[in-house]
Short mmCIF file of C-alpha atoms in Angstrom, two decimals:
data_model
loop_
_atom_site.label_atom_id
_atom_site.label_comp_id
_atom_site.label_asym_id
_atom_site.label_seq_id
_atom_site.Cartn_x
_atom_site.Cartn_y
_atom_site.Cartn_z
CA MET A 641 -0.17 -0.01 -0.22
CA ILE A 642 2.67 2.21 0.51
CA GLU A 643 4.92 1.50 -2.21
CA LEU A 644 1.47 1.96 -4.00
CA SER A 645 0.62 5.47 -3.01
CA LEU A 646 5.15 6.26 -3.21
CA ARG A 647 4.87 5.28 -6.63
CA ALA A 648 1.54 7.59 -7.29
CA LEU A 649 3.14 10.62 -5.36
CA ALA A 650 6.04 9.87 -8.19
CA ALA A 651 4.06 10.88 -10.69
CA TYR A 652 1.49 13.17 -9.38
CA SER A 653 5.34 14.86 -9.00
CA LEU A 654 6.79 14.19 -12.38
CA LEU A 655 3.62 15.91 -13.74
CA ALA A 656 3.57 18.45 -11.57
CA ILE A 657 7.25 19.50 -11.00
CA PRO A 658 7.98 20.92 -14.80
CA SER A 659 4.90 22.99 -14.24
CA LEU A 660 5.57 24.59 -11.12
CA CYS A 661 8.95 25.18 -12.11
CA LEU A 662 7.67 27.29 -15.59
CA ILE A 663 4.86 28.68 -14.32
CA PRO A 664 6.54 32.09 -12.42
CA SER A 665 7.26 33.17 -16.03
CA ALA A 666 4.83 31.45 -18.04
CA ARG A 667 1.64 33.26 -16.58
CA VAL A 668 3.50 36.66 -17.30
CA ILE A 669 3.81 35.83 -20.87
CA VAL A 670 0.34 34.97 -21.02
CA GLY A 671 -1.54 37.20 -19.12
CA ASN A 672 0.23 39.97 -19.45
CA ALA A 673 2.51 39.73 -22.46
CA ARG A 674 -0.04 37.88 -24.41
CA ARG A 675 2.12 35.59 -26.17
CA TYR A 676 1.81 31.86 -25.84
CA ASP A 677 4.84 30.77 -25.33
CA LEU A 678 5.00 27.01 -26.23
CA GLY A 679 8.58 26.76 -26.37
CA ILE A 680 8.85 27.64 -23.09
CA LEU A 681 10.22 24.19 -22.22
CA TRP A 682 13.70 24.27 -24.32
CA PRO A 683 15.48 25.34 -21.11
CA LEU A 684 14.02 22.71 -19.27
CA VAL A 685 14.53 19.54 -21.13
CA ALA A 686 18.50 21.30 -21.56
CA SER A 687 19.06 21.04 -17.92
CA ALA A 688 17.01 17.37 -17.29
CA LEU A 689 19.15 15.65 -20.19
CA LEU A 690 23.00 17.27 -18.90
CA CYS A 691 22.36 16.57 -14.99
CA ALA A 692 21.34 12.89 -16.85
CA PHE A 693 24.44 11.73 -18.03
CA PRO A 694 27.70 10.92 -16.44
CA PHE A 695 29.84 13.65 -17.41
CA ASP A 696 32.65 12.44 -19.86
CA SER A 697 34.16 13.99 -23.10
CA ARG A 698 31.49 12.93 -24.97
CA ALA A 699 29.61 14.27 -22.75
CA ARG A 700 30.83 17.54 -22.59
CA LEU A 701 31.00 18.01 -25.65
CA GLY A 702 27.50 17.54 -26.44
CA ALA A 703 26.84 19.60 -23.44
CA LEU A 704 28.19 22.53 -23.64
CA VAL A 705 26.35 22.30 -27.59
CA ALA A 706 23.02 22.32 -25.54
CA VAL A 707 23.94 25.49 -23.40
CA GLY A 708 24.72 27.04 -26.95
CA VAL A 709 21.80 25.91 -28.21
CA VAL A 710 19.50 27.18 -25.49
CA MET A 711 21.50 30.31 -25.17
CA ALA A 712 21.38 30.84 -28.65
CA LEU A 713 16.86 30.33 -28.74
CA ALA A 714 16.73 32.24 -25.97
CA MET A 715 18.31 35.13 -28.08
CA ILE A 716 15.87 34.62 -30.75
CA ARG A 717 13.61 35.10 -27.81
CA THR A 718 14.86 38.22 -26.67
CA LEU A 719 14.52 39.87 -29.82
CA VAL A 720 11.64 38.65 -30.89
CA LEU A 721 9.84 39.70 -27.38
CA ALA A 722 11.27 43.30 -27.68
CA ARG A 723 10.91 44.12 -31.22
CA GLY A 724 8.30 41.53 -32.98
CA THR A 725 4.38 41.35 -32.86
CA THR A 726 2.61 38.73 -30.05
CA VAL A 727 1.64 36.13 -33.21
CA GLN A 728 5.73 36.31 -34.37
CA TYR A 729 6.57 35.73 -30.58
CA THR A 730 3.67 33.03 -30.43
CA MET A 731 4.93 31.62 -34.19
CA MET A 732 8.35 31.29 -32.80
CA ALA A 733 7.30 29.56 -29.89
CA LEU A 734 5.22 27.08 -31.80
CA GLY A 735 8.69 26.62 -34.10
CA ALA A 736 10.37 25.58 -30.80
CA PHE A 737 7.80 23.22 -29.53
CA TRP A 738 6.99 21.57 -33.29
CA ALA A 739 11.17 20.74 -33.12
CA LEU A 740 11.55 19.91 -29.27
CA PRO A 741 10.86 16.39 -29.18
CA THR A 742 12.80 14.94 -32.25
CA VAL A 743 15.62 16.43 -31.48
CA VAL A 744 15.64 15.43 -27.26
CA ASP A 745 14.97 11.80 -29.26
CA GLN A 746 17.88 12.36 -31.51
CA SER A 747 19.85 13.58 -28.69
CA LEU A 748 18.63 10.21 -26.53
CA LYS A 749 19.00 7.87 -29.49
CA ALA A 750 22.67 9.04 -30.10
CA ARG A 751 23.33 8.37 -25.81
CA GLY A 752 22.25 5.00 -26.12
CA ALA A 753 21.55 3.06 -22.94
CA GLU A 754 22.98 5.74 -21.01
CA SER A 755 19.60 7.33 -21.09
CA GLY A 756 17.54 5.95 -17.92
CA VAL A 757 19.41 7.27 -14.83
CA ASN A 758 18.30 8.58 -11.81
CA GLY A 759 18.38 11.28 -9.04
CA PHE A 760 16.67 10.16 -6.02
CA GLY A 761 13.30 7.93 -7.26
CA ALA A 762 10.11 7.66 -5.96
CA GLN A 763 11.06 7.80 -1.60
CA HIS A 764 11.72 11.25 -1.83
CA SER A 765 8.51 13.23 -4.13
CA LEU A 766 7.07 14.44 -1.63
CA VAL A 767 9.94 16.57 -0.84
CA LEU A 768 11.17 17.61 -4.12
CA LEU A 769 7.49 18.43 -4.71
CA SER A 770 7.83 20.55 -1.94
CA ALA A 771 10.75 22.21 -2.97
CA ALA A 772 9.16 22.76 -6.46
CA ILE A 773 5.93 25.01 -4.33
CA MET A 774 8.70 26.93 -2.22
CA PHE A 775 10.55 27.36 -5.93
CA CYS A 776 7.44 28.67 -6.95
CA LEU A 777 6.39 30.74 -4.92
CA ALA A 778 9.64 32.69 -4.66
CA MET A 779 10.28 33.45 -8.15
CA ALA A 780 6.24 34.48 -8.08
CA PHE A 781 7.05 37.13 -5.34
CA LEU A 782 10.56 38.48 -7.19
CA ILE A 783 8.49 38.87 -10.62
CA GLU A 784 5.78 40.72 -8.62
CA ARG A 785 8.71 42.76 -6.63
CA ARG A 786 10.29 43.40 -9.51
CA HIS A 787 6.69 44.65 -11.59
CA LEU A 788 8.34 42.63 -15.07
CA ASP A 789 4.51 41.67 -15.49
CA LEU A 790 3.17 44.87 -15.45
CA ARG A 791 6.13 46.53 -17.49
CA LEU A 792 5.78 43.41 -20.15
CA GLN A 793 2.13 44.88 -20.08
CA ALA A 794 2.85 48.27 -20.64
CA MET A 795 5.36 47.25 -23.50
CA THR A 796 3.00 45.08 -25.63
CA ASP A 797 0.15 48.15 -24.81
CA SER A 798 2.45 50.50 -26.29
CA PRO A 799 5.19 49.48 -27.18
CA ASP A 800 7.14 53.16 -28.57
CA THR A 801 5.46 54.51 -26.02
CA PHE A 802 7.07 52.58 -23.58
CA ALA A 803 10.64 52.23 -25.40
CA ILE A 804 10.97 56.78 -25.45
CA LEU A 805 9.49 57.50 -21.88
CA LEU A 806 9.80 54.37 -19.69
CA GLU A 807 12.96 52.27 -20.80
CA SER A 808 14.17 50.03 -23.51
CA ARG A 809 12.02 46.78 -24.52
CA THR A 810 15.68 44.77 -24.62
CA ARG A 811 16.95 45.03 -20.98
CA VAL A 812 12.91 44.29 -20.63
CA ALA A 813 12.73 40.75 -22.72
CA LEU A 814 16.32 40.27 -21.28
CA GLU A 815 14.59 39.74 -17.32
CA TYR A 816 11.59 38.12 -18.82
CA GLU A 817 14.30 36.11 -20.49
CA MET A 818 16.70 35.55 -17.66
CA THR A 819 13.79 34.56 -15.34
CA THR A 820 12.63 32.05 -17.70
CA LEU A 821 15.86 30.12 -18.15
CA ILE A 822 16.65 29.72 -14.62
CA CYS A 823 12.96 28.88 -14.07
CA GLY A 824 14.06 26.67 -16.52
CA PHE A 825 17.21 25.17 -15.64
CA VAL A 826 16.45 24.24 -11.96
CA GLY A 827 13.07 22.76 -13.25
CA GLY A 828 15.37 20.46 -15.32
CA GLY A 829 17.15 19.27 -12.39
CA LEU A 830 14.10 18.78 -9.89
CA VAL A 831 12.63 16.75 -13.05
CA TRP A 832 16.01 14.20 -13.32
CA LEU A 833 16.23 14.50 -9.53
CA VAL A 834 12.32 12.90 -9.81
CA ALA A 835 11.76 11.15 -12.94
CA ASN A 836 12.71 6.80 -12.88
CA ASN A 837 13.66 7.50 -17.21
CA ILE A 838 13.88 10.59 -19.45
CA GLU A 839 12.00 10.29 -22.32
CA ALA A 840 11.84 12.36 -25.64
CA THR A 841 8.03 11.09 -24.65
CA GLN A 842 7.79 12.22 -22.00
CA PHE A 843 8.12 16.57 -23.09
CA ARG A 844 5.87 16.33 -26.16
CA PHE A 845 2.96 17.64 -24.78
CA GLU A 846 4.73 19.34 -21.22
CA ALA A 847 4.82 22.55 -22.95
CA ILE A 848 0.84 22.67 -23.43
CA TRP A 849 -0.01 22.14 -19.47
CA VAL A 850 2.59 24.40 -19.10
CA LEU A 851 0.77 27.36 -21.05
CA ILE A 852 -3.32 25.66 -19.58
CA SER A 853 -2.01 25.91 -15.96
CA ALA A 854 -0.54 29.70 -16.69
CA SER A 855 -3.73 30.54 -18.87
CA LEU A 856 -5.65 29.49 -15.21
CA ALA A 857 -3.43 31.35 -12.80
CA ALA A 858 -2.57 34.40 -15.14
CA ARG A 859 -4.53 37.01 -12.99
CA PHE A 860 -3.54 35.10 -9.38
CA ARG A 861 -1.39 36.86 -7.03
CA TRP A 862 2.03 35.22 -5.99
CA TYR A 863 1.43 33.57 -3.33
CA ALA A 864 -1.80 31.65 -4.75
CA VAL A 865 0.07 30.71 -8.26
CA PRO A 866 1.09 26.92 -7.16
CA LEU A 867 -2.54 26.36 -6.84
CA ALA A 868 -3.03 26.47 -10.93
CA PRO A 869 -0.22 23.67 -12.02
CA LEU A 870 -1.47 21.25 -8.75
CA MET A 871 -4.55 21.04 -9.29
CA ILE A 872 -4.26 20.47 -13.29
CA SER A 873 -1.53 17.65 -12.43
CA ILE A 874 -4.34 16.08 -10.89
CA VAL A 875 -6.47 16.38 -13.67
CA ARG A 876 -3.79 15.25 -16.04
CA LEU A 877 -2.94 12.53 -13.62
CA ALA A 878 -6.12 11.02 -14.39
CA LEU A 879 -6.74 11.10 -17.28
CA LYS A 880 -3.22 9.32 -18.19
CA GLN A 881 -4.01 6.78 -15.22
CA SER A 882 -7.69 6.34 -16.42
CA LEU A 883 -7.62 6.31 -20.44
CA PRO A 884 -4.91 5.04 -23.52
CA ALA A 885 -2.50 7.16 -24.87
CA SER A 886 -4.07 8.25 -27.80
CA LEU A 887 -7.27 9.69 -25.85
CA THR A 888 -4.75 11.45 -24.05
CA GLU A 889 -3.17 13.72 -27.09
CA ILE A 890 -6.46 14.73 -28.11
CA ILE A 891 -7.96 15.80 -25.36
CA THR A 892 -4.77 17.91 -24.35
CA TYR A 893 -5.17 19.46 -27.66
CA ALA A 894 -8.66 19.76 -27.49
CA THR A 895 -8.61 21.09 -23.43
CA LEU A 896 -6.12 24.21 -25.07
CA ALA A 897 -8.14 25.20 -28.10
CA ILE A 898 -11.11 25.43 -25.71
CA LEU A 899 -9.13 26.96 -22.92
CA VAL A 900 -7.86 29.51 -24.73
CA PHE A 901 -11.43 30.34 -26.32
CA CYS A 902 -12.51 30.64 -22.94
CA LEU A 903 -9.88 33.43 -21.38
CA LEU A 904 -10.73 34.95 -24.61
CA GLY A 905 -14.68 35.16 -24.01
CA PHE A 906 -13.73 36.45 -20.72
CA LYS A 907 -11.69 38.94 -21.52
CA GLN A 908 -14.08 40.50 -23.59
CA ARG A 909 -16.39 40.80 -20.72
CA THR A 910 -14.76 41.65 -18.43
CA MET A 911 -13.28 44.48 -21.71
CA VAL A 912 -17.20 45.92 -21.87
CA ALA A 913 -17.93 45.70 -18.05
CA ARG A 914 -15.31 48.43 -17.89
CA GLY A 915 -15.85 50.16 -20.85
CA MET B 609 -0.10 22.78 -50.04
CA LEU B 610 -0.76 24.65 -53.72
CA GLY B 611 -4.40 23.97 -54.00
CA ILE B 612 -4.79 25.10 -49.85
CA MET B 613 -2.69 28.02 -50.68
CA ALA B 614 -4.72 29.24 -53.21
CA ALA B 615 -8.37 28.53 -51.37
CA CYS B 616 -5.90 30.72 -47.78
CA TRP B 617 -6.05 33.40 -50.61
CA VAL B 618 -9.11 32.88 -51.48
CA LEU B 619 -10.33 33.86 -48.09
CA MET B 620 -7.52 36.54 -47.46
CA ASP B 621 -9.75 37.94 -44.35
CA ARG B 622 -5.45 38.15 -42.87
CA SER B 623 -5.69 35.69 -40.28
CA SER B 624 -9.60 33.84 -39.55
CA GLY B 625 -9.30 32.80 -42.62
CA VAL B 626 -6.19 31.37 -43.07
CA VAL B 627 -6.88 29.77 -39.75
CA LEU B 628 -9.86 28.61 -40.18
CA LEU B 629 -9.10 26.86 -43.55
CA GLU B 630 -5.66 25.30 -42.39
CA SER B 631 -8.56 23.26 -39.51
CA VAL B 632 -10.34 22.81 -41.97
CA ALA B 633 -8.37 21.20 -44.13
CA ILE B 634 -6.94 18.59 -41.39
CA ALA B 635 -9.94 17.53 -41.28
CA ALA B 636 -10.78 16.97 -45.05
CA ILE B 637 -7.42 15.51 -45.64
CA VAL B 638 -8.40 13.09 -43.15
CA SER B 639 -11.07 12.50 -44.37
CA LEU B 640 -10.08 11.26 -47.78
CA ALA B 641 -7.20 9.81 -46.92
CA VAL B 642 -8.92 7.20 -45.56
CA THR B 643 -10.89 7.04 -48.77
CA PRO B 644 -11.04 3.34 -49.25
CA SER B 645 -8.79 2.44 -51.62
CA ASN B 646 -9.17 -1.40 -52.52
CA ASN B 647 -11.32 -4.25 -51.07
CA THR B 648 -9.71 -5.24 -47.77
CA VAL B 649 -10.63 -1.57 -46.20
CA ALA B 650 -13.30 -1.83 -43.26
CA LEU B 651 -14.32 1.67 -43.83
CA GLY B 652 -16.36 2.15 -46.70
CA LEU B 653 -18.23 4.98 -48.63
CA SER B 654 -20.55 6.10 -46.23
CA GLY B 655 -17.75 6.64 -43.47
CA TYR B 656 -16.33 8.61 -46.07
CA ALA B 657 -19.51 10.72 -46.56
CA PHE B 658 -19.95 10.95 -42.56
CA LEU B 659 -16.32 11.81 -41.81
CA LEU B 660 -16.73 14.81 -45.36
CA ILE B 661 -20.02 16.22 -43.47
CA ILE B 662 -18.20 16.68 -40.51
CA SER B 663 -15.62 18.40 -42.08
CA PHE B 664 -17.50 20.47 -43.59
CA ALA B 665 -20.48 21.54 -41.18
CA ILE B 666 -17.77 22.12 -37.82
CA ALA B 667 -17.11 25.15 -40.78
CA PRO B 668 -19.30 27.80 -40.46
CA ILE B 669 -18.59 27.27 -36.53
CA LEU B 670 -14.92 27.74 -36.98
CA HIS B 671 -15.66 30.35 -39.24
CA LEU B 672 -18.20 32.65 -37.32
CA SER B 673 -15.87 32.00 -34.09
CA TYR B 674 -12.40 33.14 -35.39
CA ARG B 675 -14.01 36.52 -36.89
CA LYS B 676 -15.75 37.24 -33.06
CA MET B 677 -11.98 36.30 -31.42
CA ARG B 678 -9.86 37.95 -34.12
CA ARG B 679 -11.42 41.89 -33.49
CA LEU B 680 -10.44 41.38 -29.96
CA PRO B 681 -6.67 43.04 -28.98
CA HIS B 682 -4.22 40.31 -29.35
CA GLY B 683 -6.60 38.32 -30.84
CA GLU B 684 -4.90 37.07 -33.96
CA SER B 685 -1.85 35.05 -30.98
CA ALA B 686 -4.55 33.09 -29.61
CA LEU B 687 -5.75 32.10 -33.18
CA ILE B 688 -2.52 30.82 -34.06
CA VAL B 689 -2.81 28.47 -30.84
CA VAL B 690 -6.47 27.88 -31.15
CA SER B 691 -5.86 26.92 -34.80
CA PHE B 692 -3.18 24.63 -34.52
CA ALA B 693 -4.53 23.11 -31.17
CA LEU B 694 -7.76 22.24 -33.01
CA ALA B 695 -5.92 20.98 -36.76
CA ASN B 696 -4.18 18.61 -34.05
CA ALA B 697 -6.88 17.52 -31.99
CA PHE B 698 -8.89 16.50 -35.47
CA ALA B 699 -6.19 14.81 -36.88
CA LEU B 700 -5.99 12.86 -34.25
CA PHE B 701 -9.47 11.88 -33.44
CA PHE B 702 -9.94 10.80 -37.57
CA SER B 703 -6.59 8.62 -36.77
CA TYR B 704 -8.58 6.98 -33.49
CA LEU B 705 -10.98 6.33 -35.45
CA VAL B 706 -9.23 4.56 -38.06
CA SER B 707 -7.11 2.77 -35.83
CA ASP B 708 -9.08 0.00 -35.36
CA SER B 709 -9.13 -0.36 -39.18
CA THR B 710 -6.93 -2.22 -41.32
CA ILE B 711 -6.42 0.37 -44.25
CA ALA B 712 -3.89 -0.53 -46.94
CA VAL B 713 -2.39 2.21 -48.86
CA ALA B 714 0.55 0.51 -50.10
CA HIS B 715 -0.80 -1.02 -53.27
CA GLY B 716 1.21 1.85 -56.32
CA ASP B 717 3.95 0.38 -58.05
CA GLY B 718 6.00 2.35 -56.87
CA SER B 719 8.54 2.33 -59.57
CA PRO B 720 10.79 6.18 -60.32
CA SER B 721 9.43 6.74 -63.54
CA ALA B 722 5.59 6.56 -62.44
CA LYS B 723 6.54 8.41 -59.41
CA PHE B 724 8.01 11.16 -61.18
CA GLN B 725 5.02 11.88 -63.67
CA VAL B 726 1.90 11.30 -60.94
CA SER B 727 4.24 14.30 -58.48
CA SER B 728 5.13 16.28 -62.48
CA ALA B 729 1.36 15.79 -63.51
CA ILE B 730 0.41 17.31 -59.58
CA LEU B 731 2.98 19.91 -59.37
CA ALA B 732 1.49 21.55 -62.53
CA THR B 733 -1.94 20.93 -61.16
CA GLY B 734 -1.42 22.52 -58.68
CA LEU B 735 0.70 25.78 -59.45
CA GLY B 736 -2.49 25.85 -62.19
CA VAL B 737 -4.94 25.72 -60.17
CA ALA B 738 -3.20 28.47 -57.57
CA GLY B 739 -2.07 30.79 -60.73
CA LEU B 740 -5.51 30.55 -62.20
CA GLY B 741 -7.68 31.08 -58.63
CA THR B 742 -5.09 34.07 -57.93
CA TRP B 743 -5.58 35.44 -61.00
CA MET B 744 -9.22 35.34 -61.01
CA LEU B 745 -9.73 36.36 -57.69
CA SER B 746 -7.60 39.44 -58.67
CA ARG B 747 -9.52 40.30 -61.95
CA THR B 748 -12.94 40.28 -59.51
CA SER B 749 -11.60 41.87 -56.64
CA LEU B 750 -13.17 39.52 -54.15
CA ALA B 751 -10.82 38.97 -51.99
CA ALA B 752 -11.19 42.99 -51.36
CA THR B 753 -15.05 42.82 -51.58
CA ILE B 754 -14.61 40.29 -48.74
CA GLU B 755 -11.81 41.95 -46.65
CA PHE B 756 -14.19 44.83 -46.37
CA ALA B 757 -17.46 43.24 -45.85
CA ARG B 758 -15.68 41.19 -43.04
CA ASP B 759 -13.81 44.28 -41.58
CA ASP B 760 -16.67 47.51 -41.85
CA GLN B 761 -20.07 47.00 -40.15
CA ALA B 762 -21.36 50.47 -42.58
CA PHE B 763 -20.77 47.17 -45.48
CA LEU B 764 -23.67 45.26 -44.48
CA GLN B 765 -25.56 48.48 -44.02
CA SER B 766 -24.99 49.79 -46.96
CA PHE B 767 -25.62 47.71 -49.30
CA SER B 768 -28.70 44.56 -49.94
CA PRO B 769 -29.62 41.97 -47.15
CA LYS B 770 -27.24 39.15 -49.37
CA ALA B 771 -24.21 41.26 -49.39
CA ARG B 772 -23.64 39.00 -45.33
CA PHE B 773 -23.60 35.91 -48.25
CA VAL B 774 -20.77 37.08 -49.72
CA PRO B 775 -18.03 35.52 -47.36
CA LEU B 776 -19.81 32.58 -46.65
CA ILE B 777 -19.63 32.17 -50.98
CA ALA B 778 -16.35 33.25 -50.76
CA THR B 779 -15.70 29.85 -47.95
CA ALA B 780 -17.45 27.94 -50.28
CA ALA B 781 -15.45 28.15 -52.94
CA ALA B 782 -12.35 27.25 -51.02
CA LEU B 783 -13.51 24.71 -49.54
CA VAL B 784 -14.07 23.46 -53.30
CA LEU B 785 -10.12 24.31 -53.67
CA LEU B 786 -9.81 22.51 -50.55
CA VAL B 787 -11.32 18.82 -51.63
CA GLY B 788 -9.26 19.24 -55.19
CA ALA B 789 -5.85 19.60 -53.42
CA THR B 790 -6.92 16.92 -51.21
CA SER B 791 -8.03 14.40 -53.73
CA GLY B 792 -3.86 15.30 -55.30
CA PHE B 793 -2.14 14.94 -52.16
CA VAL B 794 -3.85 11.47 -51.50
CA ALA B 795 -3.52 9.63 -54.96
CA VAL B 796 0.46 11.35 -54.98
CA GLN B 797 0.20 9.15 -51.74
CA GLU B 798 -1.32 6.54 -52.77
CA ARG B 799 1.08 5.76 -56.00
CA PHE B 800 4.08 6.34 -53.51
CA GLY B 801 2.91 3.70 -51.37
CA VAL B 802 3.32 6.31 -48.60
CA LEU B 803 0.62 7.85 -46.28
CA ASN B 804 2.20 9.88 -43.69
CA PHE B 805 0.08 12.63 -43.08
CA GLY B 806 1.98 14.30 -40.89
CA ARG B 807 4.67 15.06 -43.15
CA PHE B 808 2.29 17.18 -45.23
CA PHE B 809 0.66 19.56 -41.87
CA PHE B 810 2.94 21.52 -40.77
CA PRO B 811 4.68 22.81 -44.04
CA ALA B 812 0.93 24.45 -45.51
CA PHE B 813 0.20 25.29 -41.39
CA ALA B 814 3.26 27.17 -42.00
CA ILE B 815 2.80 28.73 -44.93
CA ALA B 816 -0.80 29.72 -43.99
CA LEU B 817 0.18 31.57 -41.07
CA ALA B 818 3.01 33.51 -42.94
CA PHE B 819 -0.31 34.96 -45.13
CA PRO B 820 -0.49 37.76 -43.59
CA TYR B 821 2.18 39.26 -44.39
CA LEU B 822 3.04 38.01 -47.54
CA SER B 823 1.63 38.93 -50.74
CA PRO B 824 -0.04 36.00 -52.88
CA LEU B 825 3.24 36.05 -55.23
CA ARG B 826 5.56 35.97 -52.62
CA SER B 827 3.40 33.70 -50.21
CA VAL B 828 3.93 31.39 -52.85
CA VAL B 829 7.68 31.79 -53.46
CA LEU B 830 8.58 31.30 -49.82
CA GLY B 831 5.77 28.22 -49.82
CA LEU B 832 7.90 26.17 -53.00
CA SER B 833 11.16 27.87 -51.22
CA TYR B 834 10.77 26.37 -47.19
CA VAL B 835 9.46 23.11 -48.90
CA ALA B 836 12.53 23.09 -51.04
CA VAL B 837 14.99 23.71 -47.66
CA VAL B 838 13.16 21.32 -45.84
CA ARG B 839 12.82 18.14 -48.32
CA GLY B 840 16.45 19.27 -48.84
CA ALA B 841 17.36 18.88 -45.44
CA SER B 842 15.97 15.73 -44.75
CA ALA B 843 18.06 14.10 -47.66
CA LEU B 844 20.95 14.73 -45.90
CA GLY B 845 19.38 13.48 -42.45
CA THR B 846 16.89 11.08 -41.59
CA GLU B 847 13.49 11.25 -41.72
CA SER B 848 12.80 12.08 -37.97
CA LEU B 849 14.71 14.41 -37.54
CA GLU B 850 12.14 16.30 -40.90
CA ARG B 851 9.86 17.13 -37.56
CA ALA B 852 12.99 19.08 -36.29
CA TYR B 853 14.09 21.33 -39.63
CA GLN B 854 10.11 22.22 -39.64
CA GLY B 855 10.56 23.74 -36.35
CA VAL B 856 13.50 25.77 -37.11
CA ALA B 857 12.60 26.51 -40.89
CA ILE B 858 9.32 28.70 -38.17
CA ILE B 859 11.72 30.06 -36.54
CA LEU B 860 14.15 31.82 -39.24
CA VAL B 861 10.45 33.26 -40.98
CA VAL B 862 9.88 34.59 -37.79
CA ILE B 863 13.22 35.84 -37.44
CA VAL B 864 13.69 37.60 -40.98
CA GLN B 865 10.03 38.81 -40.62
CA VAL B 866 10.99 40.66 -37.40
CA LEU B 867 14.59 42.16 -38.70
CA PHE B 868 12.87 43.14 -41.64
CA SER B 869 9.37 44.55 -40.29
CA GLY B 870 9.66 44.09 -36.91
CA VAL B 871 7.06 47.15 -34.74
CA ARG B 872 7.51 49.44 -37.59
CA ARG B 873 4.16 48.21 -38.88
CA ALA B 874 1.80 50.19 -38.05
CA PRO B 875 -0.48 48.23 -35.53
CA ARG B 876 -4.31 47.57 -36.84
CA ASN B 877 -6.43 48.32 -33.42
CA VAL B 878 -8.38 46.18 -34.22
CA GLY B 879 -11.33 45.82 -31.33
CA LEU B 880 -11.01 49.64 -30.55
CA ALA B 881 -14.07 50.54 -32.62
CA GLU B 882 -16.05 48.55 -31.35
CA ALA B 883 -15.29 49.36 -27.62
CA PRO B 884 -18.49 50.72 -25.73
#
């Protein structure tokens, strides 16, 4: 019985930890910057893979390449956030989302049997989950303290005025991207510690669930932010246990579409009510 | 893909028509892809007709929803995500429906000369349809009329009540183009003996997304270049890497757009005029 509970807790932690770690920055970009960042998972995946492999000479080269790719992508994201439109940012994130599973798959194939390296395992799931919640709260508090959400909103609403009167758009974009990188790298380490085996399929739909959690938590204050991923992860675990994988995939995409529809409808009603 | 591009241009609504077509395209393509091709297929013509009817029934609902969404501030970003999610959900759903059926699609002879002949014929037909459609629409200014009809409520008040059917007529025309395009796609796939829907889906989606920023001619050029680059890159690596190449190609397109246009393009301010 205890072993069963531990396994369930480990499965739940594996679903909840990525969302918990990434949601502080994800909710800002969805709620205030009105961009749908499906490519947010890259730093987390790179970090998890770096932790999972033994640091021999071959892995060292792979680690350098992975860090280089993530940093290059971070620079592109900063450029598009600072200079591009919301549509362009969403498209760019979509491209990153589409490419990620194949890249992970190729990376794991190149490693062969060495890919299944785990950290602490199921026994420490509760500790790791608590650590993820604390990290989520700390990052959400820091973001609110530095007014990153409000600055991103102002930059999105009137980019030219923001640049002339307030501050550089690049600086705000860079600050957001640094926050995302920190969230991703910490999240990747925690995922490695709780996962029994890192697989490409594990990250296939993760970004969608992060986006769904972030959409729900977009209007929360910092102390309520962890509630959204914790609740969504319960739903995910139930779906995973009760339905076949193909149906779960359909439900994932359908939930995303319906949620974005509903959110927009809510925003429209709010706009009319304020007017 | 060329047929879809022509259809997108018919509904040149800058976003809603494009994403609508994309979602409907997925449903139509998959429904055509499960068309019985020999005696061993479990699904009959009734199943095909059923799926096609569903696809066409969804179209007006999506059409109206997208029109409302587009008018919201920054609604276009949401449109991209919604259309992408719906398209994938459609594709997965239809795949799930036919997963239990033993569909044998590999009945083409697969010889190189046959492949070349069929693909050349299909490419020529696609180019012809796209070119003819673009030319005809330019001559009749139908796209401009549709754009005007959707963006300006005064259009419906100024003209006869029948004017409200203009976008629907355009939708029907686009769907006809779509059916032609998807039939050609299935014909090619059957000849090649492979039914790989995923390889077709994302390039079409990417090009459809690029439409709001480009003229029709440039879109066609971009589409052909995109396919050539991705196919060339695939030839260098394994087929499974194609998805990665497609993702990287999208990122590159966005970088080019940002560097050469950026936020200097005047915002459209959709929705502000309708705010109370």
